[in-house]
Coordinates of C-alpha atoms and ligand atoms in Angstrom, one line a residue:
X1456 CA 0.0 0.0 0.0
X1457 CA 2.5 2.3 1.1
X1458 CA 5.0 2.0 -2.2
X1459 CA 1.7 2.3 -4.4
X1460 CA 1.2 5.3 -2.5
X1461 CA 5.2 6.3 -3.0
X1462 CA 5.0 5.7 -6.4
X1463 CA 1.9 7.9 -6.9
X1464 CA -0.3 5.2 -8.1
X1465 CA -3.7 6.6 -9.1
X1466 CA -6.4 4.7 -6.4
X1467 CA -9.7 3.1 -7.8
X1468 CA -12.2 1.1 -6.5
X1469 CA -13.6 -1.8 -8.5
X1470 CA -17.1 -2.4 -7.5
X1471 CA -18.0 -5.8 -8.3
X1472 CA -15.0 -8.7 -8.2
X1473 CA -13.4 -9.8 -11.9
X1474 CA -11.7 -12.4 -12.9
X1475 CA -8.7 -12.8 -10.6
X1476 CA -6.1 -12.2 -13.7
X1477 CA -7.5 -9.3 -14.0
X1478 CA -7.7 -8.1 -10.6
X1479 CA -4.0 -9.0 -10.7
X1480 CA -3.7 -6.7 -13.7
X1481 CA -5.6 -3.8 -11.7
X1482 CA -3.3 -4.1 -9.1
X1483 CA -0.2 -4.1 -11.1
X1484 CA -1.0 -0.3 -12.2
X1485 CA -3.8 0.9 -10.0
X1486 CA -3.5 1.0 -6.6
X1487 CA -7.5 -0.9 -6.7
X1488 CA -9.6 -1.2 -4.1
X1489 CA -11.4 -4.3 -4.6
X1490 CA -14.6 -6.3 -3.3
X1491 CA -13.0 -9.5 -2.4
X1492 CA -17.1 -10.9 -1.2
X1493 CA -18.3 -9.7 -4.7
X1494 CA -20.9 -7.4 -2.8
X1495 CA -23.6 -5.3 -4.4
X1496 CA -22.9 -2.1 -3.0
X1497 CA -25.9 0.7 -2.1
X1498 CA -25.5 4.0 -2.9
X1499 CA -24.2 5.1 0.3
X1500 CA -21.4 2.5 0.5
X1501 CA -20.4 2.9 -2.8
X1502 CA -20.0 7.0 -2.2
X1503 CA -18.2 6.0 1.2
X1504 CA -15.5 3.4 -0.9
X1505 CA -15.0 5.9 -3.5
X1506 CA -13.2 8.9 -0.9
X1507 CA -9.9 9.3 -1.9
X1508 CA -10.4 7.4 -5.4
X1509 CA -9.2 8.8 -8.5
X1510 CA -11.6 6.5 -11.0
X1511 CA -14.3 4.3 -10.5
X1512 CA -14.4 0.9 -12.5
X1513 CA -18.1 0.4 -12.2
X1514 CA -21.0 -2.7 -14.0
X1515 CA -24.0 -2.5 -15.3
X1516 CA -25.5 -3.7 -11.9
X1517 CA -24.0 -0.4 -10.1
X1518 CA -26.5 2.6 -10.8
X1519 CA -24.4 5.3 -11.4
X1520 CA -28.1 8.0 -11.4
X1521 CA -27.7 11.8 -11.1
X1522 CA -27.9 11.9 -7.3
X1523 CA -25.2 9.5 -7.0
X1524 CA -22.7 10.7 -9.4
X1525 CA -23.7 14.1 -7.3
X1526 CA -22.2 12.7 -4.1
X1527 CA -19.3 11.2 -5.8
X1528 CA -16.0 13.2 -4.1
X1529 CA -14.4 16.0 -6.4
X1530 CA -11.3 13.1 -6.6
X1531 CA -13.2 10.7 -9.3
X1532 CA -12.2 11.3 -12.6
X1533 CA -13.2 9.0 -14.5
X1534 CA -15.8 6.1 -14.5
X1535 CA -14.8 3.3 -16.3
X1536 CA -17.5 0.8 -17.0
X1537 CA -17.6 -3.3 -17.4
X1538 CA -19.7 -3.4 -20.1
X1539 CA -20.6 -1.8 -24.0
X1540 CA -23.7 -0.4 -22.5
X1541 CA -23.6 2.6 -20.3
X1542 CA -27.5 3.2 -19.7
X1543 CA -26.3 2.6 -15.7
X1544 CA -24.8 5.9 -15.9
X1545 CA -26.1 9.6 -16.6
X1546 CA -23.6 10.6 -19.0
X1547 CA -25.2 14.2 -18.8
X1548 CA -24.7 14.3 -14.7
X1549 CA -20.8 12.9 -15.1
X1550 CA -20.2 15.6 -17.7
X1551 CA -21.9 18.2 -15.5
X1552 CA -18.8 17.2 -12.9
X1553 CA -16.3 16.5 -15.2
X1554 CA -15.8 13.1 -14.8
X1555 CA -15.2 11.0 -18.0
X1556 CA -17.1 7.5 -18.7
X1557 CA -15.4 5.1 -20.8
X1558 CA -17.2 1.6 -21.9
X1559 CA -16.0 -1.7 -23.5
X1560 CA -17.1 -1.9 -27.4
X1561 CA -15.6 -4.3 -30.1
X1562 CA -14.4 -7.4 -27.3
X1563 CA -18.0 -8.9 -26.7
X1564 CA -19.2 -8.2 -30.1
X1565 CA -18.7 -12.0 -31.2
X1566 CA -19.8 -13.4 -27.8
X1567 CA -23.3 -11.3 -27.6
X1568 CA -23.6 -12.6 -31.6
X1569 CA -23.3 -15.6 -30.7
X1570 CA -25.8 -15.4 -27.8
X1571 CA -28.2 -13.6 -29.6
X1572 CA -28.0 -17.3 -32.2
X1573 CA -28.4 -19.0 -29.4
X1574 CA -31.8 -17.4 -28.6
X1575 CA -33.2 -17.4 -32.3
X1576 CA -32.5 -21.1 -32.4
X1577 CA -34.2 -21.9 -29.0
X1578 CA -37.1 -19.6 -29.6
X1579 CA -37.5 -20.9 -32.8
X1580 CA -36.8 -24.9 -32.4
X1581 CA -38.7 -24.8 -29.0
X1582 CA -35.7 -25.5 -26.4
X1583 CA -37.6 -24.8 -23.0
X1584 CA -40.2 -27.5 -23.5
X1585 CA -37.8 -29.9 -25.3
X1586 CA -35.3 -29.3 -22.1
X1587 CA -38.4 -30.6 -19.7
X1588 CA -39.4 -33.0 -21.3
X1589 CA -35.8 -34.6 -21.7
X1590 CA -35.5 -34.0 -18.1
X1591 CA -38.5 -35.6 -17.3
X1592 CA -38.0 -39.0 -19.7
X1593 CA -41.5 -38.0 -20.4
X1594 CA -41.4 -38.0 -24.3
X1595 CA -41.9 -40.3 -27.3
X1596 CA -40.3 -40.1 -30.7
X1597 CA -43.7 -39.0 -33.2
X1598 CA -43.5 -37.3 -36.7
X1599 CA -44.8 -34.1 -35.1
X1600 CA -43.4 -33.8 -31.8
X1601 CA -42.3 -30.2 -30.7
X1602 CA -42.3 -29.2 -34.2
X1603 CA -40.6 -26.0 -34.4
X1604 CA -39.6 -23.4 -37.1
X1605 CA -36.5 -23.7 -39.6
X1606 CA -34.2 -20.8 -39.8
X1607 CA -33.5 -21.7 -43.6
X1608 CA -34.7 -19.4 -45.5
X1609 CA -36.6 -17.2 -43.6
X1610 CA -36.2 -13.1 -43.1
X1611 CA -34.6 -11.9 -39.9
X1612 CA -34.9 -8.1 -39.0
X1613 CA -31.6 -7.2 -37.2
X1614 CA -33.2 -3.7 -35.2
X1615 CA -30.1 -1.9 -35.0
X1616 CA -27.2 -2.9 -37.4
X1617 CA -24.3 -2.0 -35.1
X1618 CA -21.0 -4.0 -34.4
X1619 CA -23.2 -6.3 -32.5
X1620 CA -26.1 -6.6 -35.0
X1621 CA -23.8 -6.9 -38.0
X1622 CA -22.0 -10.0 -36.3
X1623 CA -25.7 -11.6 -36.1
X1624 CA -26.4 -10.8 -39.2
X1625 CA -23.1 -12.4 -40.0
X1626 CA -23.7 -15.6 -38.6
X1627 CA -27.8 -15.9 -39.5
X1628 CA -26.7 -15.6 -42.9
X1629 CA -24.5 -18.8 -42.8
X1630 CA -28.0 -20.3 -41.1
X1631 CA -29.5 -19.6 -44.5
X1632 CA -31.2 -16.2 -43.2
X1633 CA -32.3 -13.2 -45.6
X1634 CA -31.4 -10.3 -44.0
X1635 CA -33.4 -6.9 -42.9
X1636 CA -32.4 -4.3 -40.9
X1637 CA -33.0 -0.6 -39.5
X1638 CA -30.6 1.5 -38.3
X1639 CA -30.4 4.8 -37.3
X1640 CA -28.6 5.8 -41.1
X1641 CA -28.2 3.4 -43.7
X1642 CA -24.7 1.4 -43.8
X1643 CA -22.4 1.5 -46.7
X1644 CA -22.9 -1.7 -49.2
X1645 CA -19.6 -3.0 -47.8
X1646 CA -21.0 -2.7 -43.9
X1647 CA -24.1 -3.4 -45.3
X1648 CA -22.9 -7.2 -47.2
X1649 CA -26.0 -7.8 -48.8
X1650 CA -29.0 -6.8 -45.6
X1651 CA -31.6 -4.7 -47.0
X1652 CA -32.2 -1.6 -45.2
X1653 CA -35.4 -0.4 -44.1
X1654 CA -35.8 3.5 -43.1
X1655 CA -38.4 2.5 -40.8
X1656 CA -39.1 0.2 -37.6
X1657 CA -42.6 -0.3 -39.6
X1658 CA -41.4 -1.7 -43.1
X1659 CA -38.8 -3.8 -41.0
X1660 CA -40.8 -5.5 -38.7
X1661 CA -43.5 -6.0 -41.6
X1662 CA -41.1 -8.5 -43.2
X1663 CA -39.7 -9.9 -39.7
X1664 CA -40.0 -13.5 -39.4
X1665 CA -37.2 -13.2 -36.9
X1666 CA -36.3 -9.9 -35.3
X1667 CA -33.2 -9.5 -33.7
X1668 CA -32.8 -6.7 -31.2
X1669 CA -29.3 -5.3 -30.8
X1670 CA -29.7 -1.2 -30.3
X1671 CA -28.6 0.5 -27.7
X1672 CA -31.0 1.5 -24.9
X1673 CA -32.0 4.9 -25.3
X1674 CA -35.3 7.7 -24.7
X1675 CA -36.2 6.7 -28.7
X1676 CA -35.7 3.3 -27.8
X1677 CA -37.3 2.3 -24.7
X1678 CA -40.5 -0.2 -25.3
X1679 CA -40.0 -0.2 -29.0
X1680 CA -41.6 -3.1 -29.1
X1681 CA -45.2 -2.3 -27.8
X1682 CA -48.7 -2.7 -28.7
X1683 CA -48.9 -0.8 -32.1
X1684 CA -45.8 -2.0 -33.3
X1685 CA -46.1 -5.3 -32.3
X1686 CA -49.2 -5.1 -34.9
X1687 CA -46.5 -4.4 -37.9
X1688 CA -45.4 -8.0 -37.9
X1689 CA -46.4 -11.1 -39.6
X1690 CA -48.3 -13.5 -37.5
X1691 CA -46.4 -16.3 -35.9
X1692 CA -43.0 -13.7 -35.7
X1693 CA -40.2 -14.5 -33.2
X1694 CA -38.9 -11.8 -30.9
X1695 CA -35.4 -12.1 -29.8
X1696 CA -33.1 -9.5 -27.4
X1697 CA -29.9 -9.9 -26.6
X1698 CA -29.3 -6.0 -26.0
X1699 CA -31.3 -4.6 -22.7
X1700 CA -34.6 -5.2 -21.5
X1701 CA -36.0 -1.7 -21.9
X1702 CA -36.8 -1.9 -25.5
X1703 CA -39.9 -4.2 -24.7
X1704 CA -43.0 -3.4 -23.3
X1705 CA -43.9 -6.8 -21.4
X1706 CA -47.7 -6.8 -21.3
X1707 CA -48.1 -6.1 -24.9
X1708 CA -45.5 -9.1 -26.0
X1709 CA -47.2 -11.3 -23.5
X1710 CA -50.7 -10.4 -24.9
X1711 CA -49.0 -11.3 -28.5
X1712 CA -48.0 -14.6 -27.1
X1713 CA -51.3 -15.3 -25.7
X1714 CA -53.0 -14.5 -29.2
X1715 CA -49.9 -16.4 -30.9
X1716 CA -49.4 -13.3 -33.0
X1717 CA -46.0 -14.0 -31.6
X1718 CA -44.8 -17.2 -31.8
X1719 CA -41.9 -17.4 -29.1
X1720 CA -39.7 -14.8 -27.7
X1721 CA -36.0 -15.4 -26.7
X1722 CA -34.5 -13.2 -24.2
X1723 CA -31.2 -12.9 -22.3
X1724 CA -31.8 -9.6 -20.8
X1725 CA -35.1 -8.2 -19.6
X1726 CA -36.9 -5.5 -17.5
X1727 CA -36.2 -5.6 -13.6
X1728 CA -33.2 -8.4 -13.8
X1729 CA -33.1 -10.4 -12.0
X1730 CA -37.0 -10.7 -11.5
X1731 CA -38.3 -12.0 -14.9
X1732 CA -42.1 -11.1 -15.5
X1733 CA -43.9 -13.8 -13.9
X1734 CA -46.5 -13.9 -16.9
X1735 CA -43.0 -14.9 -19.2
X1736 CA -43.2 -18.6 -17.1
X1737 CA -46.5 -19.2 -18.3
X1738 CA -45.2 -19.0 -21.7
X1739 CA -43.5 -22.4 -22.7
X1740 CA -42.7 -20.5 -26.0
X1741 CA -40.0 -18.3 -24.0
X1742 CA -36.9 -19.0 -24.3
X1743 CA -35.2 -17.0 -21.7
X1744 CA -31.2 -16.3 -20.1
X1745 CA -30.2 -14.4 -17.4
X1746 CA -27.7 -11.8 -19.5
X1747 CA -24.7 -14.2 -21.1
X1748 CA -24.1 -12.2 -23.6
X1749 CA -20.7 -11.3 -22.5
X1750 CA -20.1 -14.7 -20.6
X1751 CA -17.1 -16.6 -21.8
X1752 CA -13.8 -16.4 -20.5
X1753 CA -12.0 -14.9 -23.2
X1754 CA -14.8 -12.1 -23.6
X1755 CA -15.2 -11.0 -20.2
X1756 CA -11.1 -10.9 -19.8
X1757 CA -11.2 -8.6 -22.4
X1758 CA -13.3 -6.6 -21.1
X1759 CA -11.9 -6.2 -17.8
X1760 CA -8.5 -5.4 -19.7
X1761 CA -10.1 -3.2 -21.9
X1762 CA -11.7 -1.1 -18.5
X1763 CA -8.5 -1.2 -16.8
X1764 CA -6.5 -0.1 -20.2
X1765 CA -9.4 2.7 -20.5
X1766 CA -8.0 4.5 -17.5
X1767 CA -4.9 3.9 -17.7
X1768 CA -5.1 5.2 -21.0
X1769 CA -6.8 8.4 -19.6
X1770 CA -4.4 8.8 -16.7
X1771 CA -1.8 8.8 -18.9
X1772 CA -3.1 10.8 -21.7
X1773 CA -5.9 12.9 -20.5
X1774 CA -7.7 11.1 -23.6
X1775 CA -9.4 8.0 -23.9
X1776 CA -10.8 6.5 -27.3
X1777 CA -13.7 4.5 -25.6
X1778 CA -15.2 7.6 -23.6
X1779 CA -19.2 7.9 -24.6
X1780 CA -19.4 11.1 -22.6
Ligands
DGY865 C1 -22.7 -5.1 -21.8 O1 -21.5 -5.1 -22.0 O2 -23.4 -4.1 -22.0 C2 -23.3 -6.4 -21.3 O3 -24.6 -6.3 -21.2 C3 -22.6 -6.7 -20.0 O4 -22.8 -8.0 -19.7

């Protein structure tokens, strides 16, 4: 402690415990405070740890609000968060104080793709009730047991055609997949490699068999997917989100389950994790994971590199090329 202190090692505080390599990598240039019992700190405790810090290295569990980041000591810096998305923080309130916020694109983008695969296939080929009734021994072999849908040749909507939604787009097109999208601007033909661009959420999820979600969670975005729009697709469309809960409005997708306007939803994040809308376990059409997107070892390494380079990067440069604020 004292030589980190000698050597004028900027002090942070790590909120939630990382993989230990990492945490061996934080200490090697930080002097880090870390949370050996992997803790979920309140607001209070969290303002209390962070005296005397320089930088904060924050995850999407800690919410960094307004009134928070207002009781942060003048000493923070910088917020460096665990994750791509950053809709924990007010980026507005951290400017306001002059504290940066960096976040971790690019290293999960393969990971979240491959995730987001994951849920179209179980959604679509009915993995929930098939994993029951495996567990059970409770099945026989018949010519139209748990028939599902084929991803062969059917069109998937990517809602958001960012690094994340062009990797999906990537891999459902090896699946056989015709691909859709809508994006805030359309993407050059090379970014674009053959997806068809809609300029509206309307004349995508018209010819959604599939829809992918893989936006980022913002005031346009929140409950995108509501009771009008949820009218725009074809009947017997599967919903799948692999970005953040907000951009669905629960009661109207479980209304479109009920009336099988919507044939099964796949979800690995939702509203209020960790508590999953009860009405979602009535539905054995829902295919749901509690947020793996990012959860391999080689992807969440990298992103606990990537938010210890960030303020390293800053500390030593004033600059960092992942800040969002
Ligand atoms: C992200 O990086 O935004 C992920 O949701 C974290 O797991």
């Amino acid at each position: 402690k004292n030589i980190k202190k000698e050597l004028n090692m900027k002090k942070i505080l790590i909120t939630r415990r990382l993989l230990r390599a990492c945490e061996e990598k934080a200490s090697k240039i930080f002097d880090a405070k870390l949370n050996g019992n992997d803790e979920l700190y309140s607001q209070s405790k969290l303002i209390e740890l962070s005296q005397g810090c320089d930088a904060i290295l924050t995850s999407i569990t800690d919410k960094m609000d307004k009134d928070t980041i207002n009781k942060l000591p003048d000493s923070i810096k910088a917020i460096s968060n665990f994750a791509v998305g950053f809709g924990n923080i007010d980026l507005e309130a951290a400017k306001d104080r002059n504290i940066i916020v960096t976040n971790t694109p690019d290293v999960l983008t393969d990971a979240t793709a491959e995730i987001a695969m994951l849920l179209i296939l179980g959604a679509a080929r009915r993995a929930s009730e098939g994993i029951e009734y495996a567990k059970n021994n409770n099945w026989k072999w018949s010519a139209d047991f748990l028939i599902g849908k084929q991803l062969t040749g059917a069109r998937l909507g990517v809602l958001g055609m960012g690094r994340i939604g062009r990797a999906v787009a990537k891999l459902a097109k090896a699946f056989g997949m015709i691909i859709n999208y809508h994006n805030r601007s359309k993407l050059s033909p090379e970014l674009e490699d053959g997806a068809i661009y809609h300029d509206s959420i309307k004349s995508l999820f018209s010819v959604s068999d599939f829809l992918s979600i893989n936006c980022p969670a913002t005031k346009e975005t929140v409950n995108i997917i509501n009771k009008e729009t949820l009218k725009y697709f074809p009947t017997g469309a599967i919903i799948t989100n692999s970005a953040r809960g907000d951009m669905i409005d629960d009661e109207a997708m479980l209304d479109a389950l009920d009336r099988r306007k919507i044939y099964a939803v796949g979800l690995d994040v939702y509203k209020g994790e960790p508590n999953l809308n009860p009405g979602y376990l009535k539905h054995k059409s829902a295919f749901i994971l509690p947020h793996l997107g990012s959860a391999t070892k080689e992807t969440r390494t990298a992103m606990a590199n990537l938010a210890i380079d960030n303020l390293d990067e800053f500390f030593n440069t004033g600059q960092c090329r992942n800040k969002v604020n």
